[in-house]
PDB file of C-alpha atoms in Angstrom:
ATOM      1  CA  MET A 856       6.563 -15.492 -34.722  1.00 59.00           C
ATOM      2  CA  SER A 857       5.793 -16.124 -30.552  1.00 75.00           C
ATOM      3  CA  SER A 858       7.729 -15.978 -27.950  1.00 80.00           C
ATOM      4  CA  PRO A 859       7.123 -19.439 -25.354  1.00 84.00           C
ATOM      5  CA  LEU A 860       7.843 -16.799 -22.760  1.00 87.00           C
ATOM      6  CA  THR A 861       3.837 -16.858 -21.493  1.00 89.00           C
ATOM      7  CA  LEU A 862       2.698 -15.224 -18.660  1.00 88.00           C
ATOM      8  CA  ASP A 863       1.443 -18.233 -17.107  1.00 88.00           C
ATOM      9  CA  ALA A 864       5.141 -19.683 -17.527  1.00 87.00           C
ATOM     10  CA  LEU A 865       6.058 -16.528 -15.798  1.00 88.00           C
ATOM     11  CA  ARG A 866       4.403 -16.588 -13.772  1.00 90.00           C
ATOM     12  CA  ILE A 867       5.406 -21.029 -13.377  1.00 89.00           C
ATOM     13  CA  LEU A 868       8.894 -20.284 -12.760  1.00 89.00           C
ATOM     14  CA  ASP A 869       8.297 -16.992 -10.475  1.00 88.00           C
ATOM     15  CA  ALA A 870       6.606 -19.357  -8.012  1.00 88.00           C
ATOM     16  CA  ILE A 871       9.603 -22.218  -7.933  1.00 88.00           C
ATOM     17  CA  ASP A 872      11.991 -19.640  -7.608  1.00 87.00           C
ATOM     18  CA  ARG A 873      10.333 -18.290  -4.281  1.00 88.00           C
ATOM     19  CA  ARG A 874       8.819 -21.694  -2.888  1.00 87.00           C
ATOM     20  CA  LYS A 875      11.993 -23.230  -4.201  1.00 87.00           C
ATOM     21  CA  SER A 876      10.652 -26.866  -5.716  1.00 87.00           C
ATOM     22  CA  PHE A 877       8.458 -27.921  -7.864  1.00 88.00           C
ATOM     23  CA  ALA A 878       6.585 -29.434  -6.278  1.00 88.00           C
ATOM     24  CA  ALA A 879       5.831 -26.455  -3.764  1.00 89.00           C
ATOM     25  CA  ALA A 880       5.178 -24.298  -6.651  1.00 87.00           C
ATOM     26  CA  ALA A 881       2.338 -26.629  -8.245  1.00 87.00           C
ATOM     27  CA  GLU A 882       0.983 -26.584  -4.857  1.00 89.00           C
ATOM     28  CA  GLU A 883       0.972 -23.167  -4.678  1.00 87.00           C
ATOM     29  CA  LEU A 884      -0.596 -23.128  -8.305  1.00 87.00           C
ATOM     30  CA  TYR A 885      -2.777 -25.807  -7.722  1.00 89.00           C
ATOM     31  CA  ARG A 886      -1.469 -28.000  -9.944  1.00 90.00           C
ATOM     32  CA  VAL A 887      -0.264 -31.019  -9.800  1.00 91.00           C
ATOM     33  CA  PRO A 888       3.988 -31.181 -10.451  1.00 87.00           C
ATOM     34  CA  SER A 889       4.408 -32.950 -13.528  1.00 90.00           C
ATOM     35  CA  ALA A 890       2.359 -29.992 -15.462  1.00 90.00           C
ATOM     36  CA  VAL A 891       4.687 -27.660 -13.989  1.00 88.00           C
ATOM     37  CA  SER A 892       8.231 -29.680 -14.873  1.00 89.00           C
ATOM     38  CA  TYR A 893       6.095 -30.379 -18.179  1.00 90.00           C
ATOM     39  CA  THR A 894       6.139 -25.755 -18.479  1.00 91.00           C
ATOM     40  CA  ILE A 895       9.558 -25.909 -17.421  1.00 90.00           C
ATOM     41  CA  ASN A 896      10.453 -28.538 -19.806  1.00 90.00           C
ATOM     42  CA  LYS A 897       9.095 -27.283 -22.673  1.00 89.00           C
ATOM     43  CA  LEU A 898      10.063 -23.395 -22.222  1.00 88.00           C
ATOM     44  CA  GLU A 899      13.688 -24.500 -21.835  1.00 87.00           C
ATOM     45  CA  ASP A 900      13.375 -26.303 -25.106  1.00 89.00           C
ATOM     46  CA  ASP A 901      12.203 -23.811 -26.937  1.00 88.00           C
ATOM     47  CA  LEU A 902      14.467 -21.280 -25.549  1.00 88.00           C
ATOM     48  CA  GLY A 903      17.647 -24.104 -26.223  1.00 89.00           C
ATOM     49  CA  ILE A 904      18.862 -23.107 -22.591  1.00 89.00           C
ATOM     50  CA  LYS A 905      18.470 -24.220 -19.237  1.00 91.00           C
ATOM     51  CA  LEU A 906      16.598 -22.016 -16.494  1.00 89.00           C
ATOM     52  CA  PHE A 907      17.565 -24.515 -14.075  1.00 88.00           C
ATOM     53  CA  ASP A 908      20.452 -26.202 -12.349  1.00 85.00           C
ATOM     54  CA  ARG A 909      19.348 -29.630 -11.602  1.00 81.00           C
ATOM     55  CA  SER A 910      22.015 -30.638  -9.446  1.00 78.00           C
ATOM     56  CA  LYS A 911      21.427 -29.613  -6.755  1.00 75.00           C
ATOM     57  CA  ARG A 912      18.867 -30.498  -3.930  1.00 76.00           C
ATOM     58  CA  LYS A 913      16.679 -27.338  -5.285  1.00 79.00           C
ATOM     59  CA  ALA A 914      15.668 -26.023  -7.687  1.00 79.00           C
ATOM     60  CA  GLU A 915      18.450 -22.961  -8.115  1.00 85.00           C
ATOM     61  CA  LEU A 916      18.708 -20.692 -10.671  1.00 88.00           C
ATOM     62  CA  THR A 917      21.381 -20.752 -13.884  1.00 89.00           C
ATOM     63  CA  ALA A 918      22.610 -17.037 -14.478  1.00 90.00           C
ATOM     64  CA  VAL A 919      20.507 -16.912 -17.186  1.00 89.00           C
ATOM     65  CA  GLY A 920      17.167 -18.690 -15.696  1.00 87.00           C
ATOM     66  CA  ARG A 921      18.035 -15.320 -13.353  1.00 90.00           C
ATOM     67  CA  LEU A 922      18.410 -13.035 -16.037  1.00 91.00           C
ATOM     68  CA  VAL A 923      14.805 -14.616 -17.130  1.00 89.00           C
ATOM     69  CA  LEU A 924      12.965 -14.349 -14.632  1.00 87.00           C
ATOM     70  CA  ASP A 925      14.321 -10.966 -12.626  1.00 90.00           C
ATOM     71  CA  GLN A 926      12.872  -9.438 -16.125  1.00 91.00           C
ATOM     72  CA  GLY A 927      10.282 -11.728 -16.243  1.00 88.00           C
ATOM     73  CA  ARG A 928       8.494 -10.034 -13.013  1.00 89.00           C
ATOM     74  CA  GLN A 929       8.442  -7.027 -14.317  1.00 90.00           C
ATOM     75  CA  ILE A 930       6.958  -8.333 -16.851  1.00 88.00           C
ATOM     76  CA  LEU A 931       4.334  -9.820 -14.322  1.00 86.00           C
ATOM     77  CA  THR A 932       3.891  -6.567 -12.688  1.00 84.00           C
ATOM     78  CA  ALA A 933       3.175  -4.724 -15.558  1.00 80.00           C
ATOM     79  CA  SER A 934       0.591  -7.514 -16.985  1.00 79.00           C
ATOM     80  CA  GLU A 935      -0.844  -7.191 -13.129  1.00 78.00           C
ATOM     81  CA  GLU A 936      -0.742  -2.722 -13.307  1.00 73.00           C
ATOM     82  CA  LEU A 937      -2.038  -3.314 -17.052  1.00 73.00           C
ATOM     83  CA  THR A 938      -5.461  -4.844 -15.781  1.00 69.00           C
ATOM     84  CA  VAL A 939      -6.324  -2.514 -12.604  1.00 66.00           C
ATOM     85  CA  LEU A 940      -5.954   0.027 -15.366  1.00 66.00           C
ATOM     86  CA  ALA A 941      -7.965  -0.814 -18.494  1.00 69.00           C
ATOM     87  CA  ARG A 942     -10.549  -2.097 -15.121  1.00 66.00           C
ATOM     88  CA  GLN A 943     -10.091   1.658 -12.907  1.00 64.00           C
ATOM     89  CA  ALA A 944     -10.678   3.311 -16.745  1.00 64.00           C
ATOM     90  CA  ALA A 945     -14.082   0.941 -17.135  1.00 60.00           C
ATOM     91  CA  GLY A 946     -15.373   1.931 -13.955  1.00 65.00           C
ATOM     92  CA  GLY A 947     -14.255   5.649 -14.863  1.00 67.00           C
ATOM     93  CA  TRP A 948     -11.018   6.352 -12.591  1.00 86.00           C
ATOM     94  CA  GLU A 949      -8.703   8.194 -14.879  1.00 88.00           C
ATOM     95  CA  ALA A 950      -4.875   6.736 -15.099  1.00 86.00           C
ATOM     96  CA  GLU A 951      -3.509   9.508 -14.364  1.00 90.00           C
ATOM     97  CA  LEU A 952      -4.708  12.931 -13.404  1.00 94.00           C
ATOM     98  CA  ARG A 953      -2.060  16.188 -14.135  1.00 95.00           C
ATOM     99  CA  ILE A 954      -2.306  19.283 -11.933  1.00 97.00           C
ATOM    100  CA  CYS A 955      -1.309  22.749 -12.163  1.00 97.00           C
ATOM    101  CA  VAL A 956      -1.322  25.198  -9.362  1.00 97.00           C
ATOM    102  CA  ASP A 957      -0.960  28.820  -9.806  1.00 95.00           C
ATOM    103  CA  SER A 958       2.800  29.660  -7.381  1.00 92.00           C
ATOM    104  CA  ALA A 959       0.823  32.800  -5.477  1.00 93.00           C
ATOM    105  CA  LEU A 960      -1.887  30.358  -4.330  1.00 91.00           C
ATOM    106  CA  GLY A 961       1.207  27.498  -2.740  1.00 90.00           C
ATOM    107  CA  PHE A 962       1.144  24.143  -2.115  1.00 93.00           C
ATOM    108  CA  ASP A 963      -0.055  22.825   2.092  1.00 93.00           C
ATOM    109  CA  ALA A 964      -3.380  22.969   0.468  1.00 94.00           C
ATOM    110  CA  VAL A 965      -3.363  20.961  -2.554  1.00 96.00           C
ATOM    111  CA  TYR A 966      -0.569  18.419  -1.024  1.00 96.00           C
ATOM    112  CA  ASP A 967      -3.255  17.843   1.647  1.00 95.00           C
ATOM    113  CA  LEU A 968      -5.410  17.111  -1.122  1.00 96.00           C
ATOM    114  CA  ILE A 969      -3.099  15.053  -3.187  1.00 97.00           C
ATOM    115  CA  GLY A 970      -2.956  12.853   0.216  1.00 96.00           C
ATOM    116  CA  GLN A 971      -6.640  12.731   1.246  1.00 96.00           C
ATOM    117  CA  PHE A 972      -6.823  11.643  -2.702  1.00 96.00           C
ATOM    118  CA  GLN A 973      -4.489   9.269  -2.685  1.00 95.00           C
ATOM    119  CA  ALA A 974      -6.044   7.655   0.757  1.00 95.00           C
ATOM    120  CA  LEU A 975      -9.037   6.783  -2.014  1.00 91.00           C
ATOM    121  CA  GLN A 976      -7.340   6.007  -5.045  1.00 89.00           C
ATOM    122  CA  PRO A 977      -4.089   5.584  -5.412  1.00 88.00           C
ATOM    123  CA  ARG A 978      -4.052   3.954  -8.624  1.00 84.00           C
ATOM    124  CA  THR A 979      -4.260   6.890 -10.023  1.00 90.00           C
ATOM    125  CA  GLU A 980      -1.478   8.746 -10.819  1.00 90.00           C
ATOM    126  CA  ILE A 981      -1.504  12.283  -9.876  1.00 95.00           C
ATOM    127  CA  ARG A 982       1.375  14.471 -12.046  1.00 95.00           C
ATOM    128  CA  LEU A 983       1.963  18.112 -10.284  1.00 96.00           C
ATOM    129  CA  MET A 984       2.922  21.121 -12.503  1.00 95.00           C
ATOM    130  CA  GLU A 985       3.473  24.840 -11.233  1.00 94.00           C
ATOM    131  CA  GLU A 986       2.403  27.556 -13.628  1.00 94.00           C
ATOM    132  CA  VAL A 987       3.809  31.464 -13.741  1.00 93.00           C
ATOM    133  CA  LEU A 988      -0.310  34.750 -14.493  1.00 91.00           C
ATOM    134  CA  THR A 989      -0.696  33.104 -17.804  1.00 93.00           C
ATOM    135  CA  GLY A 990       1.057  29.841 -17.911  1.00 93.00           C
ATOM    136  CA  THR A 991      -1.510  28.446 -15.200  1.00 95.00           C
ATOM    137  CA  TRP A 992      -4.373  29.313 -18.440  1.00 95.00           C
ATOM    138  CA  ASP A 993      -2.282  28.749 -21.234  1.00 94.00           C
ATOM    139  CA  ALA A 994      -1.212  24.367 -19.577  1.00 94.00           C
ATOM    140  CA  LEU A 995      -5.016  24.120 -18.905  1.00 95.00           C
ATOM    141  CA  ASN A 996      -5.733  25.515 -23.583  1.00 94.00           C
ATOM    142  CA  SER A 997      -2.690  24.147 -24.708  1.00 93.00           C
ATOM    143  CA  GLN A 998      -4.203  20.183 -22.602  1.00 92.00           C
ATOM    144  CA  ARG A 999      -1.328  19.751 -20.592  1.00 94.00           C
ATOM    145  CA  CYS A1000      -3.090  19.398 -17.298  1.00 95.00           C
ATOM    146  CA  ASP A1001      -6.554  18.093 -16.834  1.00 95.00           C
ATOM    147  CA  LEU A1002      -6.729  20.869 -13.270  1.00 97.00           C
ATOM    148  CA  VAL A1003      -5.820  24.146 -12.814  1.00 97.00           C
ATOM    149  CA  ILE A1004      -6.335  25.698  -8.825  1.00 97.00           C
ATOM    150  CA  GLY A1005      -5.335  28.961  -9.049  1.00 95.00           C
ATOM    151  CA  ALA A1006      -6.186  30.821 -12.613  1.00 94.00           C
ATOM    152  CA  ALA A1007      -6.878  34.285 -12.810  1.00 92.00           C
ATOM    153  CA  GLY A1008      -7.845  37.131 -15.000  1.00 90.00           C
ATOM    154  CA  GLU A1009     -10.780  35.289 -18.066  1.00 91.00           C
ATOM    155  CA  PRO A1010     -11.172  32.038 -19.594  1.00 93.00           C
ATOM    156  CA  PRO A1011      -9.046  32.241 -23.319  1.00 91.00           C
ATOM    157  CA  GLY A1012     -11.335  30.308 -25.596  1.00 89.00           C
ATOM    158  CA  GLN A1013     -14.741  27.994 -25.040  1.00 92.00           C
ATOM    159  CA  GLY A1014     -15.261  24.952 -23.039  1.00 94.00           C
ATOM    160  CA  PHE A1015     -14.010  25.473 -19.626  1.00 96.00           C
ATOM    161  CA  SER A1016     -16.177  25.739 -16.153  1.00 96.00           C
ATOM    162  CA  THR A1017     -14.572  27.410 -13.026  1.00 97.00           C
ATOM    163  CA  LEU A1018     -14.849  26.818  -9.772  1.00 97.00           C
ATOM    164  CA  PRO A1019     -14.206  31.161  -7.456  1.00 96.00           C
ATOM    165  CA  LEU A1020     -11.578  30.715  -5.142  1.00 95.00           C
ATOM    166  CA  GLY A1021     -10.965  33.841  -3.751  1.00 93.00           C
ATOM    167  CA  GLU A1022      -8.866  36.917  -4.018  1.00 94.00           C
ATOM    168  CA  VAL A1023      -4.730  36.475  -3.118  1.00 95.00           C
ATOM    169  CA  ALA A1024      -3.743  39.685  -1.496  1.00 96.00           C
ATOM    170  CA  PHE A1025      -0.717  41.492  -2.861  1.00 96.00           C
ATOM    171  CA  GLU A1026       2.143  44.071  -0.676  1.00 96.00           C
ATOM    172  CA  PHE A1027       4.857  45.540  -1.521  1.00 96.00           C
ATOM    173  CA  ALA A1028       7.588  43.769   0.302  1.00 96.00           C
ATOM    174  CA  VAL A1029      11.267  44.647   0.610  1.00 97.00           C
ATOM    175  CA  SER A1030      13.981  43.039   3.205  1.00 97.00           C
ATOM    176  CA  ILE A1031      14.257  44.817   6.786  1.00 96.00           C
ATOM    177  CA  ASP A1032      17.336  46.321   6.733  1.00 94.00           C
ATOM    178  CA  HIS A1033      16.484  47.823   2.118  1.00 95.00           C
ATOM    179  CA  PRO A1034      16.559  51.987   2.778  1.00 95.00           C
ATOM    180  CA  LEU A1035      12.304  51.922   1.366  1.00 95.00           C
ATOM    181  CA  THR A1036      12.248  51.087   5.319  1.00 94.00           C
ATOM    182  CA  GLN A1037      13.223  54.765   6.527  1.00 93.00           C
ATOM    183  CA  ILE A1038      11.508  57.363   4.755  1.00 92.00           C
ATOM    184  CA  PRO A1039       8.123  57.813   5.604  1.00 92.00           C
ATOM    185  CA  GLN A1040       5.389  55.828   3.958  1.00 93.00           C
ATOM    186  CA  PRO A1041       3.194  56.021   1.905  1.00 94.00           C
ATOM    187  CA  LEU A1042       6.239  55.970  -0.711  1.00 93.00           C
ATOM    188  CA  SER A1043       5.893  57.454  -4.472  1.00 89.00           C
ATOM    189  CA  MET A1044       6.961  55.777  -7.627  1.00 86.00           C
ATOM    190  CA  ASP A1045       9.963  57.834  -8.072  1.00 86.00           C
ATOM    191  CA  SER A1046      10.655  56.624  -4.066  1.00 88.00           C
ATOM    192  CA  ILE A1047      10.980  53.328  -5.754  1.00 90.00           C
ATOM    193  CA  ARG A1048      12.477  53.691  -8.581  1.00 88.00           C
ATOM    194  CA  GLN A1049      16.273  53.374  -8.219  1.00 89.00           C
ATOM    195  CA  TYR A1050      15.487  49.409  -6.886  1.00 93.00           C
ATOM    196  CA  PRO A1051      15.602  47.053  -9.419  1.00 93.00           C
ATOM    197  CA  THR A1052      12.184  44.999  -9.033  1.00 92.00           C
ATOM    198  CA  VAL A1053      12.143  41.515  -8.887  1.00 94.00           C
ATOM    199  CA  VAL A1054       9.568  40.215 -12.389  1.00 92.00           C
ATOM    200  CA  VAL A1055       8.003  36.569 -12.225  1.00 92.00           C
ATOM    201  CA  ALA A1056       8.930  35.617 -15.552  1.00 92.00           C
ATOM    202  CA  ASP A1057       5.148  34.684 -17.299  1.00 90.00           C
ATOM    203  CA  SER A1058       5.358  30.476 -17.758  1.00 91.00           C
ATOM    204  CA  SER A1059       2.867  30.476 -20.916  1.00 88.00           C
ATOM    205  CA  ARG A1060       4.024  29.057 -24.346  1.00 86.00           C
ATOM    206  CA  TYR A1061       1.278  29.508 -26.007  1.00 81.00           C
ATOM    207  CA  LEU A1062      -1.281  32.617 -24.779  1.00 85.00           C
ATOM    208  CA  PRO A1063       0.006  36.408 -25.259  1.00 83.00           C
ATOM    209  CA  THR A1064       2.590  37.083 -21.881  1.00 82.00           C
ATOM    210  CA  ARG A1065       2.090  39.151 -19.229  1.00 70.00           C
ATOM    211  CA  SER A1066       4.761  40.331 -16.535  1.00 60.00           C
ATOM    212  CA  SER A1067       3.409  41.153 -12.792  1.00 55.00           C
ATOM    213  CA  GLY A1068       4.643  44.020 -10.462  1.00 49.00           C
ATOM    214  CA  LEU A1069       6.988  45.649 -13.690  1.00 51.00           C
ATOM    215  CA  LEU A1070       8.172  49.253 -13.492  1.00 50.00           C
ATOM    216  CA  ASP A1071       8.459  51.741 -16.063  1.00 56.00           C
ATOM    217  CA  GLY A1072      12.259  53.168 -16.080  1.00 59.00           C
ATOM    218  CA  ARG A1073      13.550  50.725 -13.319  1.00 70.00           C
ATOM    219  CA  SER A1074      15.907  47.880 -13.775  1.00 87.00           C
ATOM    220  CA  ARG A1075      14.600  44.563 -13.286  1.00 90.00           C
ATOM    221  CA  ILE A1076      15.513  41.200 -11.963  1.00 93.00           C
ATOM    222  CA  VAL A1077      13.995  37.771 -14.081  1.00 93.00           C
ATOM    223  CA  VAL A1078      13.129  35.090 -11.773  1.00 94.00           C
ATOM    224  CA  ASP A1079      11.244  31.539 -13.230  1.00 90.00           C
ATOM    225  CA  SER A1080       9.350  31.377  -9.456  1.00 91.00           C
ATOM    226  CA  LEU A1081       7.544  32.985  -6.374  1.00 93.00           C
ATOM    227  CA  GLN A1082       9.617  31.075  -4.207  1.00 94.00           C
ATOM    228  CA  ARG A1083      12.767  33.142  -6.082  1.00 95.00           C
ATOM    229  CA  LYS A1084      10.862  36.289  -5.661  1.00 96.00           C
ATOM    230  CA  ILE A1085      10.486  35.171  -2.247  1.00 97.00           C
ATOM    231  CA  ASP A1086      14.715  34.857  -1.768  1.00 96.00           C
ATOM    232  CA  LEU A1087      15.758  37.858  -3.574  1.00 97.00           C
ATOM    233  CA  GLN A1088      14.070  40.631  -2.011  1.00 97.00           C
ATOM    234  CA  ALA A1089      14.511  39.304   1.621  1.00 97.00           C
ATOM    235  CA  ARG A1090      18.045  39.381   0.558  1.00 96.00           C
ATOM    236  CA  GLY A1091      18.076  42.873  -0.674  1.00 95.00           C
ATOM    237  CA  LEU A1092      18.293  42.699  -3.853  1.00 95.00           C
ATOM    238  CA  GLY A1093      15.812  43.401  -5.129  1.00 94.00           C
ATOM    239  CA  VAL A1094      11.774  44.950  -4.181  1.00 95.00           C
ATOM    240  CA  GLY A1095       8.585  44.030  -5.392  1.00 94.00           C
ATOM    241  CA  TYR A1096       4.831  42.918  -4.896  1.00 95.00           C
ATOM    242  CA  LEU A1097       3.891  39.257  -2.706  1.00 96.00           C
ATOM    243  CA  PRO A1098       1.606  37.240  -2.030  1.00 96.00           C
ATOM    244  CA  LEU A1099       0.640  38.091   1.426  1.00 97.00           C
ATOM    245  CA  ASN A1100      -0.149  33.932   2.379  1.00 96.00           C
ATOM    246  CA  LEU A1101       3.423  33.180   1.335  1.00 96.00           C
ATOM    247  CA  ILE A1102       5.227  35.781   2.942  1.00 97.00           C
ATOM    248  CA  GLN A1103       4.194  35.791   6.551  1.00 96.00           C
ATOM    249  CA  ARG A1104       6.898  33.511   7.344  1.00 95.00           C
ATOM    250  CA  GLU A1105       9.510  36.016   6.692  1.00 96.00           C
ATOM    251  CA  LEU A1106       7.324  38.240   7.853  1.00 96.00           C
ATOM    252  CA  GLN A1107       6.723  37.099  11.342  1.00 95.00           C
ATOM    253  CA  ASP A1108      10.529  36.109  11.735  1.00 95.00           C
ATOM    254  CA  GLY A1109      12.045  39.920  10.101  1.00 93.00           C
ATOM    255  CA  THR A1110      13.870  39.615   6.979  1.00 96.00           C
ATOM    256  CA  LEU A1111      11.468  40.934   4.537  1.00 97.00           C
ATOM    257  CA  GLN A1112       8.995  44.554   5.772  1.00 97.00           C
ATOM    258  CA  ILE A1113       5.685  45.599   4.712  1.00 96.00           C
ATOM    259  CA  ILE A1114       5.621  49.020   2.680  1.00 95.00           C
ATOM    260  CA  LYS A1115       3.170  51.469   1.804  1.00 95.00           C
ATOM    261  CA  LEU A1116       2.513  52.917  -1.802  1.00 94.00           C
ATOM    262  CA  VAL A1117       0.729  55.884  -2.656  1.00 92.00           C
ATOM    263  CA  ASP A1118      -0.396  53.256  -5.639  1.00 87.00           C
ATOM    264  CA  THR A1119      -1.587  49.988  -4.533  1.00 88.00           C
ATOM    265  CA  ARG A1120      -2.505  46.764  -5.853  1.00 89.00           C
ATOM    266  CA  PRO A1121      -5.947  45.531  -6.159  1.00 92.00           C
ATOM    267  CA  ALA A1122      -5.843  41.369  -4.327  1.00 93.00           C
ATOM    268  CA  GLN A1123      -6.584  39.225  -7.798  1.00 93.00           C
ATOM    269  CA  GLN A1124      -9.436  37.235  -7.738  1.00 94.00           C
ATOM    270  CA  PHE A1125      -8.209  33.020  -8.202  1.00 95.00           C
ATOM    271  CA  CYS A1126     -10.332  30.375  -9.521  1.00 96.00           C
ATOM    272  CA  ALA A1127     -10.406  27.018 -10.268  1.00 97.00           C
ATOM    273  CA  ALA A1128     -10.522  25.564 -14.371  1.00 97.00           C
ATOM    274  CA  TRP A1129     -10.890  22.495 -15.971  1.00 96.00           C
ATOM    275  CA  HIS A1130     -12.393  21.254 -19.586  1.00 95.00           C
ATOM    276  CA  ASN A1131     -16.030  21.183 -19.424  1.00 93.00           C
ATOM    277  CA  SER A1132     -16.087  17.735 -21.214  1.00 90.00           C
ATOM    278  CA  ASN A1133     -14.326  16.188 -18.377  1.00 88.00           C
ATOM    279  CA  ARG A1134     -16.067  13.429 -16.787  1.00 86.00           C
ATOM    280  CA  GLY A1135     -12.756  11.180 -15.177  1.00 89.00           C
ATOM    281  CA  LYS A1136     -13.730  10.799 -11.224  1.00 92.00           C
ATOM    282  CA  ALA A1137     -10.559  11.467  -9.565  1.00 95.00           C
ATOM    283  CA  LEU A1138     -10.765  15.109 -11.302  1.00 95.00           C
ATOM    284  CA  ALA A1139     -14.509  15.524 -10.390  1.00 94.00           C
ATOM    285  CA  TRP A1140     -12.741  14.313  -6.447  1.00 97.00           C
ATOM    286  CA  PHE A1141     -10.917  17.113  -6.638  1.00 97.00           C
ATOM    287  CA  ILE A1142     -13.637  19.804  -7.883  1.00 97.00           C
ATOM    288  CA  GLU A1143     -15.788  18.632  -5.549  1.00 96.00           C
ATOM    289  CA  ARG A1144     -13.164  18.927  -2.933  1.00 96.00           C
ATOM    290  CA  LEU A1145     -12.311  22.122  -3.822  1.00 96.00           C
ATOM    291  CA  GLN A1146     -16.284  23.767  -3.529  1.00 95.00           C
ATOM    292  CA  HIS A1147     -15.405  23.638   0.495  1.00 94.00           C
ATOM    293  CA  MET A1148     -12.276  25.409   0.251  1.00 94.00           C
ATOM    294  CA  THR A1149     -11.862  28.864   0.166  1.00 91.00           C
ATOM    295  CA  PHE A1150      -8.362  31.804  -0.201  1.00 92.00           C
ATOM    296  CA  ASP A1151      -7.959  33.412   3.088  1.00 92.00           C
ATOM    297  CA  SER A1152      -4.892  36.469   2.265  1.00 91.00           C
ATOM    298  CA  ARG A1153      -2.181  34.566   5.244  1.00 93.00           C
ATOM    299  CA  LEU A1154      -3.212  31.921   4.933  1.00 92.00           C
ATOM    300  CA  GLY A1155      -4.192  30.715   1.893  1.00 92.00           C
ATOM    301  CA  LEU A1156      -6.146  27.862   0.557  1.00 93.00           C
ATOM    302  CA  ILE A1157      -7.696  26.444   3.482  1.00 92.00           C
ATOM    303  CA  ALA A1158     -11.545  24.150   4.474  1.00 85.00           C
ATOM    304  CA  ASP A1159     -14.403  25.754   4.931  1.00 76.00           C
ATOM    305  CA  ARG A1160     -15.427  26.609   8.613  1.00 52.00           C
ATOM    306  CA  PRO A1161     -18.553  24.771   9.384  1.00 46.00           C
ATOM    307  CA  GLY A1162     -21.472  26.957   9.202  1.00 45.00           C
ATOM    308  CA  ASP A1163     -19.557  29.538   7.121  1.00 46.00           C
TER     309      ASP A1163
END
């Protein structure tokens, strides 16, 4: 059984409410008043309810009529959105783009890119997620995201394209008043073994996980994000390696101090990655912008300088 609440009837109902008269609504919709009245009368007959209180001078909705219109406006909005999305998809623009960022890279540059993209294509919904270690490749491999910014290591299989972004430098950092700051550097592993290390848990769901900054034989504090790790180490509750680009503020305000170790941790290569089969315009836009960016060990992901 088809509903009498057609999109056309809802548009007429909306126009009458906004213009406060059948005649004004007819003028807005380029129809004769009798056609508008006929549509509303038939709708009321088909529904078996009164939508308008005709005892008033101006067209006023009944309580039931207000309910129908309020819900109907949501249907009208959804219909308009669907029309836009259909045309958008036909033009090659995705309805949604899911971006996964490794927590070691930071988000400032990604926020800037999203702002630029919204000015160009506001109808594409951006979904932003954060992953740690193998979690970035896992999100892409399991189709939970369309673009990874900050994947480390090799792809887990075939069918991926990658774009090198640069190296993230890691420094061993402790709170400014930590006992390790009073010992001559560089420190051996034995010197730091008695202090808890803060470890970020790998967020991978399906691919084999790995841990970053794990030192054998030591107690650990396991957290789910690099920001939690920074917070704990700044409070003196643990020690460990941190991305240099993410601790610039703490180094400047004196809450963290870099400690040199005999065995240093090498910089980590990071890249952007996506599925070869994805041909969406939104993805292509972000890839093109990333091609003109590089990773600075202190500033994070930045746009290339002219002439570089």
